[in-house]
């Protein structure tokens, strides 16, 4: 198993399939100029499946989440999912996506073995979407969401980042919309992981701000710690239930002590945390002919060195060199 020195066990693997994306969210990427990973550095489909197989059959990974960049841009995605779904024990398989193109692929991905999706959507206003993402694709995302739900990729979760002066007035509207459409909304605090290093603590919308805004329209009752388990989102019951809303306070109330994650970048590096400054090279080992046992030993050693916390609140905090899009969000 993937144990660290604080007694945490990683059972949840995030796999980035590409660092490329078809949106340019202002809190994630610059409009242009971001250097993509060179193709030879990217893991092939076979290499990805091999590493997931090692993690699932040998290291106790129970859930695999594909992300990126935008994972729907990876041509081999259905095949990768299909091969992961055949592993024994079969992991839970989910996808974090911006939803563009899901309208066409949702059924096939579900048939391949995808269990559920998280779709990122920050606004209900097409013009704000264009400002935030620098692309006119709002309607595509809405259609992707509906297609995901219709295909049975449920529960469909919606991830929202609020940005000051752009969409920070939309929290109650987004929640009402999500409840009406049967999506589970989760707000994520903006983190210092943008390629252009434009994050400022003073400007960010905090979990406290989000809850105050939601309480202007809804009654929120906190869900117990037991229901939360190792999930990063704190959840609230809305107006007595049955709907819930989640808030991931990654900056103001990080939940590192119960973290159960390990990460694999699109170029085959293990990361213990989004904010880790070190990586362990599995691609090199794989291409040098490492056995499953050798890969397991490298992965275990990497996780053993996992830090207690992300350290954003520590004065010595340094933003990792790689942006979210290259790590896999
Ligand atoms: C990096 S994206 C990758 C997957 C996919 N392209 C998507 O849009 O969901 C994963 C999630 O990270 C979020 N994200 C990106 N940069 C962020 C930041 N600086 N702070 C908080 N969340 C961020 C996005 O909003 C999205 O919900």
Tab-separated table of C-alpha atoms and ligand atoms in Angstrom:
chain	number	residue	atom	x	y	z
A	1	UNK	CA	0.000	0.000	0.000
A	2	UNK	CA	0.982	3.633	-0.378
A	3	UNK	CA	1.646	4.725	3.190
A	4	UNK	CA	3.288	7.953	4.341
A	5	UNK	CA	5.086	8.837	7.555
A	6	UNK	CA	1.929	10.501	8.939
A	7	UNK	CA	-0.014	7.234	8.651
A	8	UNK	CA	-2.098	8.280	5.651
A	9	UNK	CA	-2.795	5.671	2.986
A	10	UNK	CA	-3.317	6.754	-0.631
A	11	UNK	CA	-6.159	4.889	-2.329
A	12	UNK	CA	-7.162	7.568	-4.841
A	13	UNK	CA	-5.027	8.042	-7.961
A	14	UNK	CA	-5.325	11.167	-10.147
A	15	UNK	CA	-3.946	10.575	-13.625
A	16	UNK	CA	-3.303	13.492	-15.951
A	17	UNK	CA	-3.714	12.445	-19.580
A	18	UNK	CA	-2.479	15.650	-21.197
A	19	UNK	CA	-1.385	19.153	-20.187
A	20	UNK	CA	-3.232	20.672	-23.154
A	21	UNK	CA	-6.625	22.308	-22.886
A	22	UNK	CA	-9.171	23.888	-25.202
A	23	UNK	CA	-10.010	26.616	-22.664
A	24	UNK	CA	-7.733	29.263	-21.177
A	25	UNK	CA	-9.238	29.861	-17.727
A	26	UNK	CA	-7.639	33.008	-16.341
A	27	UNK	CA	-6.887	31.385	-12.946
A	28	UNK	CA	-5.149	28.444	-14.671
A	29	UNK	CA	-3.367	29.408	-17.895
A	30	UNK	CA	-2.169	32.469	-19.769
A	31	UNK	CA	-3.906	33.318	-23.042
A	32	UNK	CA	-0.914	32.054	-25.004
A	33	UNK	CA	2.741	31.164	-24.639
A	34	UNK	CA	2.434	28.169	-22.304
A	35	UNK	CA	4.930	25.521	-23.383
A	36	UNK	CA	3.256	22.117	-23.853
A	37	UNK	CA	4.987	18.880	-22.921
A	38	UNK	CA	6.796	17.388	-25.898
A	39	UNK	CA	5.057	14.280	-27.277
A	40	UNK	CA	7.954	11.857	-26.592
A	41	UNK	CA	7.795	12.828	-22.916
A	42	UNK	CA	4.109	11.923	-22.608
A	43	UNK	CA	3.247	8.463	-21.395
A	44	UNK	CA	1.741	6.311	-24.115
A	45	UNK	CA	-1.663	4.692	-23.591
A	46	UNK	CA	0.071	1.372	-22.837
A	47	UNK	CA	2.391	3.004	-20.296
A	48	UNK	CA	-0.535	4.703	-18.556
A	49	UNK	CA	-2.468	1.450	-18.315
A	50	UNK	CA	0.601	-0.412	-17.053
A	51	UNK	CA	1.175	2.113	-14.250
A	52	UNK	CA	-2.514	2.092	-13.293
A	53	UNK	CA	-2.472	-1.699	-13.299
A	54	UNK	CA	0.541	-1.707	-10.955
A	55	UNK	CA	-1.170	0.840	-8.695
A	56	UNK	CA	-4.488	-1.028	-8.571
A	57	UNK	CA	-3.265	-4.587	-8.317
A	58	UNK	CA	-0.150	-3.959	-6.228
A	59	UNK	CA	-0.514	-0.719	-4.292
A	60	UNK	CA	-4.102	-0.611	-3.064
A	61	UNK	CA	-5.463	2.080	-5.385
A	62	UNK	CA	-9.272	1.874	-5.367
A	63	UNK	CA	-10.274	4.902	-7.414
A	64	UNK	CA	-8.773	6.300	-10.610
A	65	UNK	CA	-9.657	9.829	-11.702
A	66	UNK	CA	-8.586	11.011	-15.163
A	67	UNK	CA	-7.823	14.687	-15.509
A	68	UNK	CA	-5.507	17.103	-17.281
A	69	UNK	CA	-5.277	19.621	-19.058
A	70	UNK	CA	-8.444	18.467	-20.709
A	71	UNK	CA	-8.651	14.641	-20.679
A	72	UNK	CA	-11.298	14.527	-23.429
A	73	UNK	CA	-8.573	15.780	-25.798
A	74	UNK	CA	-6.719	12.469	-25.403
A	75	UNK	CA	-7.715	10.302	-28.394
A	76	UNK	CA	-7.062	7.037	-26.537
A	77	UNK	CA	-9.329	7.873	-23.581
A	78	UNK	CA	-12.097	5.294	-24.252
A	79	UNK	CA	-9.522	2.508	-24.662
A	80	UNK	CA	-7.645	3.523	-21.501
A	81	UNK	CA	-10.901	3.503	-19.529
A	82	UNK	CA	-11.934	0.157	-20.979
A	83	UNK	CA	-8.632	-1.463	-19.998
A	84	UNK	CA	-8.775	0.012	-16.479
A	85	UNK	CA	-12.327	-1.260	-16.046
A	86	UNK	CA	-11.079	-4.792	-16.767
A	87	UNK	CA	-8.555	-4.706	-13.903
A	88	UNK	CA	-9.160	-6.883	-10.891
A	89	UNK	CA	-10.059	-5.530	-8.403
A	90	UNK	CA	-11.948	-3.106	-10.621
A	91	UNK	CA	-11.247	0.488	-9.553
A	92	UNK	CA	-13.911	3.197	-9.519
A	93	UNK	CA	-13.275	5.318	-12.603
A	94	UNK	CA	-14.109	8.998	-12.871
A	95	UNK	CA	-13.207	11.966	-15.049
A	96	UNK	CA	-12.690	15.680	-14.371
A	97	UNK	CA	-13.486	17.584	-17.536
A	98	UNK	CA	-14.643	20.916	-18.904
A	99	UNK	CA	-17.406	18.988	-20.652
A	100	UNK	CA	-16.621	20.199	-24.176
A	101	UNK	CA	-17.274	17.306	-26.555
A	102	UNK	CA	-18.930	15.173	-23.888
A	103	UNK	CA	-22.181	15.507	-25.774
A	104	UNK	CA	-20.748	13.184	-28.426
A	105	UNK	CA	-18.767	10.839	-26.197
A	106	UNK	CA	-20.671	10.422	-22.905
A	107	UNK	CA	-22.457	7.200	-23.865
A	108	UNK	CA	-19.331	5.569	-25.280
A	109	UNK	CA	-17.280	6.520	-22.224
A	110	UNK	CA	-19.940	5.100	-19.928
A	111	UNK	CA	-20.044	1.918	-21.987
A	112	UNK	CA	-16.231	1.700	-21.742
A	113	UNK	CA	-16.476	1.722	-17.937
A	114	UNK	CA	-16.481	5.361	-16.827
A	115	UNK	CA	-18.541	5.605	-13.646
A	116	UNK	CA	-18.972	9.318	-13.111
A	117	UNK	CA	-17.830	12.816	-14.001
A	118	UNK	CA	-16.935	16.175	-12.475
A	119	UNK	CA	-17.570	19.004	-14.913
A	120	UNK	CA	-16.056	22.433	-14.369
A	121	UNK	CA	-18.397	25.372	-14.864
A	122	UNK	CA	-17.920	28.741	-13.192
A	123	UNK	CA	-20.830	30.782	-14.490
A	124	UNK	CA	-24.335	30.670	-15.923
A	125	UNK	CA	-23.653	33.762	-18.062
A	126	UNK	CA	-22.145	33.077	-21.508
A	127	UNK	CA	-20.379	36.454	-21.628
A	128	UNK	CA	-18.743	35.866	-18.219
A	129	UNK	CA	-17.757	32.366	-19.373
A	130	UNK	CA	-15.981	33.947	-22.325
A	131	UNK	CA	-14.169	36.398	-20.053
A	132	UNK	CA	-13.129	33.654	-17.642
A	133	UNK	CA	-12.115	31.005	-20.178
A	134	UNK	CA	-11.278	33.231	-23.177
A	135	UNK	CA	-13.407	30.927	-25.330
A	136	UNK	CA	-17.046	30.996	-26.520
A	137	UNK	CA	-17.965	27.469	-25.415
A	138	UNK	CA	-20.563	27.958	-22.670
A	139	UNK	CA	-23.341	26.174	-24.578
A	140	UNK	CA	-21.028	23.203	-25.293
A	141	UNK	CA	-20.380	22.760	-21.578
A	142	UNK	CA	-24.103	22.852	-20.742
A	143	UNK	CA	-24.797	20.261	-23.447
A	144	UNK	CA	-21.909	18.112	-22.193
A	145	UNK	CA	-23.284	18.202	-18.666
A	146	UNK	CA	-26.759	17.171	-19.801
A	147	UNK	CA	-25.297	14.376	-21.927
A	148	UNK	CA	-23.243	13.097	-18.995
A	149	UNK	CA	-26.319	12.939	-16.784
A	150	UNK	CA	-28.387	11.267	-19.534
A	151	UNK	CA	-25.645	8.677	-20.077
A	152	UNK	CA	-25.723	7.728	-16.392
A	153	UNK	CA	-22.340	9.238	-15.431
A	154	UNK	CA	-23.818	10.094	-12.066
A	155	UNK	CA	-23.658	11.714	-9.613
A	156	UNK	CA	-22.603	14.533	-11.940
A	157	UNK	CA	-20.609	17.010	-9.886
A	158	UNK	CA	-19.987	20.583	-11.001
A	159	UNK	CA	-16.746	22.297	-9.933
A	160	UNK	CA	-16.869	26.078	-9.634
A	161	UNK	CA	-14.130	28.617	-8.930
A	162	UNK	CA	-15.317	32.114	-7.995
A	163	UNK	CA	-13.242	35.048	-9.126
A	164	UNK	CA	-13.579	38.545	-7.665
A	165	UNK	CA	-15.473	40.987	-9.861
A	166	UNK	CA	-16.337	38.326	-12.442
A	167	UNK	CA	-18.627	35.609	-11.055
A	168	UNK	CA	-18.455	36.069	-7.279
A	169	UNK	CA	-22.093	37.221	-7.229
A	170	UNK	CA	-23.311	33.969	-8.806
A	171	UNK	CA	-23.046	31.449	-5.963
A	172	UNK	CA	-26.794	31.335	-5.072
A	173	UNK	CA	-27.852	31.291	-8.760
A	174	UNK	CA	-25.425	28.473	-9.527
A	175	UNK	CA	-26.716	26.467	-6.580
A	176	UNK	CA	-30.382	26.949	-7.570
A	177	UNK	CA	-29.508	25.919	-11.143
A	178	UNK	CA	-27.539	22.854	-10.018
A	179	UNK	CA	-30.388	21.657	-7.795
A	180	UNK	CA	-32.893	22.135	-10.599
A	181	UNK	CA	-30.772	20.046	-12.989
A	182	UNK	CA	-29.730	17.337	-10.540
A	183	UNK	CA	-26.036	18.289	-10.408
A	184	UNK	CA	-24.018	18.377	-7.190
A	185	UNK	CA	-22.254	21.724	-6.926
A	186	UNK	CA	-18.836	22.139	-5.291
A	187	UNK	CA	-17.055	25.446	-4.956
A	188	UNK	CA	-13.242	25.326	-5.013
A	189	UNK	CA	-11.184	28.149	-3.554
A	190	UNK	CA	-8.786	29.612	-6.089
A	191	UNK	CA	-5.317	28.159	-5.458
A	192	UNK	CA	-1.831	29.458	-6.302
A	193	UNK	CA	-1.323	27.074	-9.202
A	194	UNK	CA	-1.707	29.302	-12.252
A	195	UNK	CA	1.066	29.303	-14.823
A	196	UNK	CA	1.356	33.101	-14.751
A	197	UNK	CA	1.659	33.287	-10.915
A	198	UNK	CA	-1.191	35.811	-10.669
A	199	UNK	CA	-2.785	34.501	-7.449
A	200	UNK	CA	-3.117	36.873	-4.481
A	201	UNK	CA	-4.414	35.784	-1.102
A	202	UNK	CA	-5.928	39.236	-0.500
A	203	UNK	CA	-8.092	39.089	-3.611
A	204	UNK	CA	-9.353	35.526	-3.420
A	205	UNK	CA	-12.953	34.546	-2.649
A	206	UNK	CA	-12.794	32.405	0.478
A	207	UNK	CA	-15.005	29.560	1.652
A	208	UNK	CA	-16.344	32.008	4.259
A	209	UNK	CA	-17.368	34.464	1.515
A	210	UNK	CA	-19.040	31.665	-0.464
A	211	UNK	CA	-21.040	30.439	2.536
A	212	UNK	CA	-22.168	33.975	3.408
A	213	UNK	CA	-23.340	34.466	-0.148
A	214	UNK	CA	-25.218	31.130	-0.213
A	215	UNK	CA	-26.867	31.849	3.147
A	216	UNK	CA	-28.448	34.966	1.665
A	217	UNK	CA	-30.849	32.586	-0.112
A	218	UNK	CA	-30.561	29.117	1.468
A	219	UNK	CA	-30.424	27.544	4.911
A	220	UNK	CA	-27.235	25.487	5.176
A	221	UNK	CA	-26.755	22.746	7.762
A	222	UNK	CA	-23.283	21.194	8.039
A	223	UNK	CA	-23.003	17.499	7.243
A	224	UNK	CA	-21.131	15.448	9.846
A	225	UNK	CA	-17.423	14.564	9.698
A	226	UNK	CA	-18.364	10.882	9.234
A	227	UNK	CA	-20.077	11.527	5.902
A	228	UNK	CA	-17.062	13.561	4.771
A	229	UNK	CA	-14.468	10.817	5.218
A	230	UNK	CA	-11.376	11.759	3.209
A	231	UNK	CA	-13.277	13.954	0.736
A	232	UNK	CA	-11.743	17.415	0.332
A	233	UNK	CA	-15.174	19.084	0.200
A	234	UNK	CA	-17.005	20.114	3.347
A	235	UNK	CA	-20.670	19.616	2.583
A	236	UNK	CA	-23.813	21.383	3.678
A	237	UNK	CA	-27.425	20.185	3.499
A	238	UNK	CA	-29.537	22.773	1.702
A	239	UNK	CA	-32.912	23.845	3.136
A	240	UNK	CA	-33.256	20.614	5.107
A	241	UNK	CA	-32.309	18.304	2.193
A	242	UNK	CA	-32.053	16.242	0.145
A	243	UNK	CA	-29.666	18.467	-1.875
A	244	UNK	CA	-26.109	19.179	-0.750
A	245	UNK	CA	-23.456	21.730	-1.660
A	246	UNK	CA	-19.708	21.265	-1.214
A	247	UNK	CA	-16.964	23.787	-0.544
A	248	UNK	CA	-13.325	22.849	-1.003
A	249	UNK	CA	-11.413	25.317	1.144
A	250	UNK	CA	-8.014	24.285	-0.177
A	251	UNK	CA	-6.426	27.552	0.965
A	252	UNK	CA	-8.267	28.709	4.081
A	253	UNK	CA	-9.148	25.298	5.591
A	254	UNK	CA	-6.950	22.672	3.936
A	255	UNK	CA	-7.846	19.089	4.723
A	256	UNK	CA	-4.410	17.527	4.359
A	257	UNK	CA	-4.551	15.285	7.439
A	258	UNK	CA	-7.067	12.978	5.756
A	259	UNK	CA	-5.604	13.195	2.237
A	260	UNK	CA	-5.794	9.849	0.410
A	261	UNK	CA	-4.371	10.940	-2.955
A	262	UNK	CA	-1.437	10.225	-5.155
A	263	UNK	CA	-0.909	11.815	-8.558
A	264	UNK	CA	0.597	10.795	-11.868
A	265	UNK	CA	1.427	13.534	-14.378
A	266	UNK	CA	0.998	13.097	-18.135
A	267	UNK	CA	4.780	12.712	-18.405
A	268	UNK	CA	4.913	9.939	-15.855
A	269	UNK	CA	5.974	11.696	-12.651
A	270	UNK	CA	4.506	10.757	-9.291
A	271	UNK	CA	3.477	13.703	-7.138
A	272	UNK	CA	2.358	13.350	-3.554
A	273	UNK	CA	0.344	16.600	-3.571
A	274	UNK	CA	-0.744	19.370	-5.949
A	275	UNK	CA	1.678	21.614	-4.068
A	276	UNK	CA	4.600	19.194	-3.920
A	277	UNK	CA	7.875	20.602	-5.203
A	278	UNK	CA	9.376	17.179	-5.813
A	279	UNK	CA	8.461	14.453	-8.292
A	280	UNK	CA	9.531	10.846	-8.800
A	281	UNK	CA	10.202	9.696	-12.319
A	282	UNK	CA	8.251	6.549	-13.189
A	283	UNK	CA	8.479	7.122	-16.932
A	284	UNK	CA	12.255	6.797	-16.873
A	285	UNK	CA	12.040	3.612	-14.822
A	286	UNK	CA	9.365	2.196	-17.121
A	287	UNK	CA	11.382	2.920	-20.247
A	288	UNK	CA	14.495	1.444	-18.641
A	289	UNK	CA	12.626	-1.834	-18.305
A	290	UNK	CA	11.700	-1.711	-14.605
A	291	UNK	CA	9.697	-4.635	-13.245
A	292	UNK	CA	6.324	-4.148	-11.536
A	293	UNK	CA	8.075	-4.657	-8.186
A	294	UNK	CA	10.620	-1.929	-8.970
A	295	UNK	CA	7.854	0.492	-9.982
A	296	UNK	CA	5.964	-0.295	-6.788
A	297	UNK	CA	9.092	0.349	-4.716
A	298	UNK	CA	9.641	3.746	-6.408
A	299	UNK	CA	5.999	4.758	-5.919
A	300	UNK	CA	6.031	3.683	-2.260
A	301	UNK	CA	9.244	5.595	-1.614
A	302	UNK	CA	7.757	8.738	-3.194
A	303	UNK	CA	4.624	8.545	-1.031
A	304	UNK	CA	6.633	7.852	2.121
A	305	UNK	CA	8.099	11.357	1.654
A	306	UNK	CA	4.687	13.076	1.470
A	307	UNK	CA	4.626	16.265	3.561
A	308	UNK	CA	2.125	16.804	6.382
A	309	UNK	CA	0.356	19.618	4.555
A	310	UNK	CA	0.244	21.701	1.395
A	311	UNK	CA	1.824	24.565	3.348
A	312	UNK	CA	0.008	27.474	1.664
A	313	UNK	CA	-0.310	29.153	5.051
A	314	UNK	CA	3.375	28.725	5.835
A	315	UNK	CA	5.494	31.884	5.280
A	316	UNK	CA	8.022	29.700	3.443
A	317	UNK	CA	5.394	28.531	0.900
A	318	UNK	CA	6.663	28.441	-2.677
A	319	UNK	CA	4.337	27.865	-5.594
A	320	UNK	CA	5.306	24.690	-7.470
A	321	UNK	CA	7.137	25.207	-10.763
A	322	UNK	CA	4.515	23.308	-12.694
A	323	UNK	CA	1.059	24.848	-13.118
A	324	UNK	CA	-2.189	22.966	-12.407
A	325	UNK	CA	-2.628	22.125	-16.096
A	326	UNK	CA	0.705	20.265	-16.153
A	327	UNK	CA	0.209	18.555	-12.805
A	328	UNK	CA	-3.387	17.463	-13.406
A	329	UNK	CA	-6.138	19.174	-11.436
B	1	LIG	C1	-7.101	21.904	-14.092
B	1	LIG	S1	-8.741	21.371	-14.495
B	1	LIG	C2	-8.396	19.902	-15.401
B	1	LIG	C3	-9.588	19.132	-15.855
B	1	LIG	C4	-10.530	19.754	-16.848
B	1	LIG	N1	-9.890	20.469	-17.919
B	1	LIG	C5	-11.554	20.622	-16.157
B	1	LIG	O1	-11.786	21.742	-16.609
B	1	LIG	O2	-12.146	20.168	-15.187
B	1	LIG	C6	-9.397	20.692	-13.002
B	1	LIG	C7	-10.060	21.676	-12.071
B	1	LIG	O3	-9.090	22.548	-11.563
B	1	LIG	C8	-9.685	23.814	-11.399
B	1	LIG	N2	-8.622	24.797	-11.330
B	1	LIG	C9	-7.710	25.155	-12.251
B	1	LIG	N3	-6.882	26.098	-11.781
B	1	LIG	C10	-7.268	26.340	-10.517
B	1	LIG	C11	-6.803	27.215	-9.490
B	1	LIG	N4	-5.775	28.026	-9.682
B	1	LIG	N5	-7.435	27.184	-8.308
B	1	LIG	C12	-8.498	26.352	-8.100
B	1	LIG	N6	-8.971	25.515	-9.023
B	1	LIG	C13	-8.373	25.512	-10.219
B	1	LIG	C14	-10.570	23.936	-12.609
B	1	LIG	O4	-11.563	24.905	-12.424
B	1	LIG	C15	-11.142	22.538	-12.703
B	1	LIG	O5	-12.315	22.440	-11.941
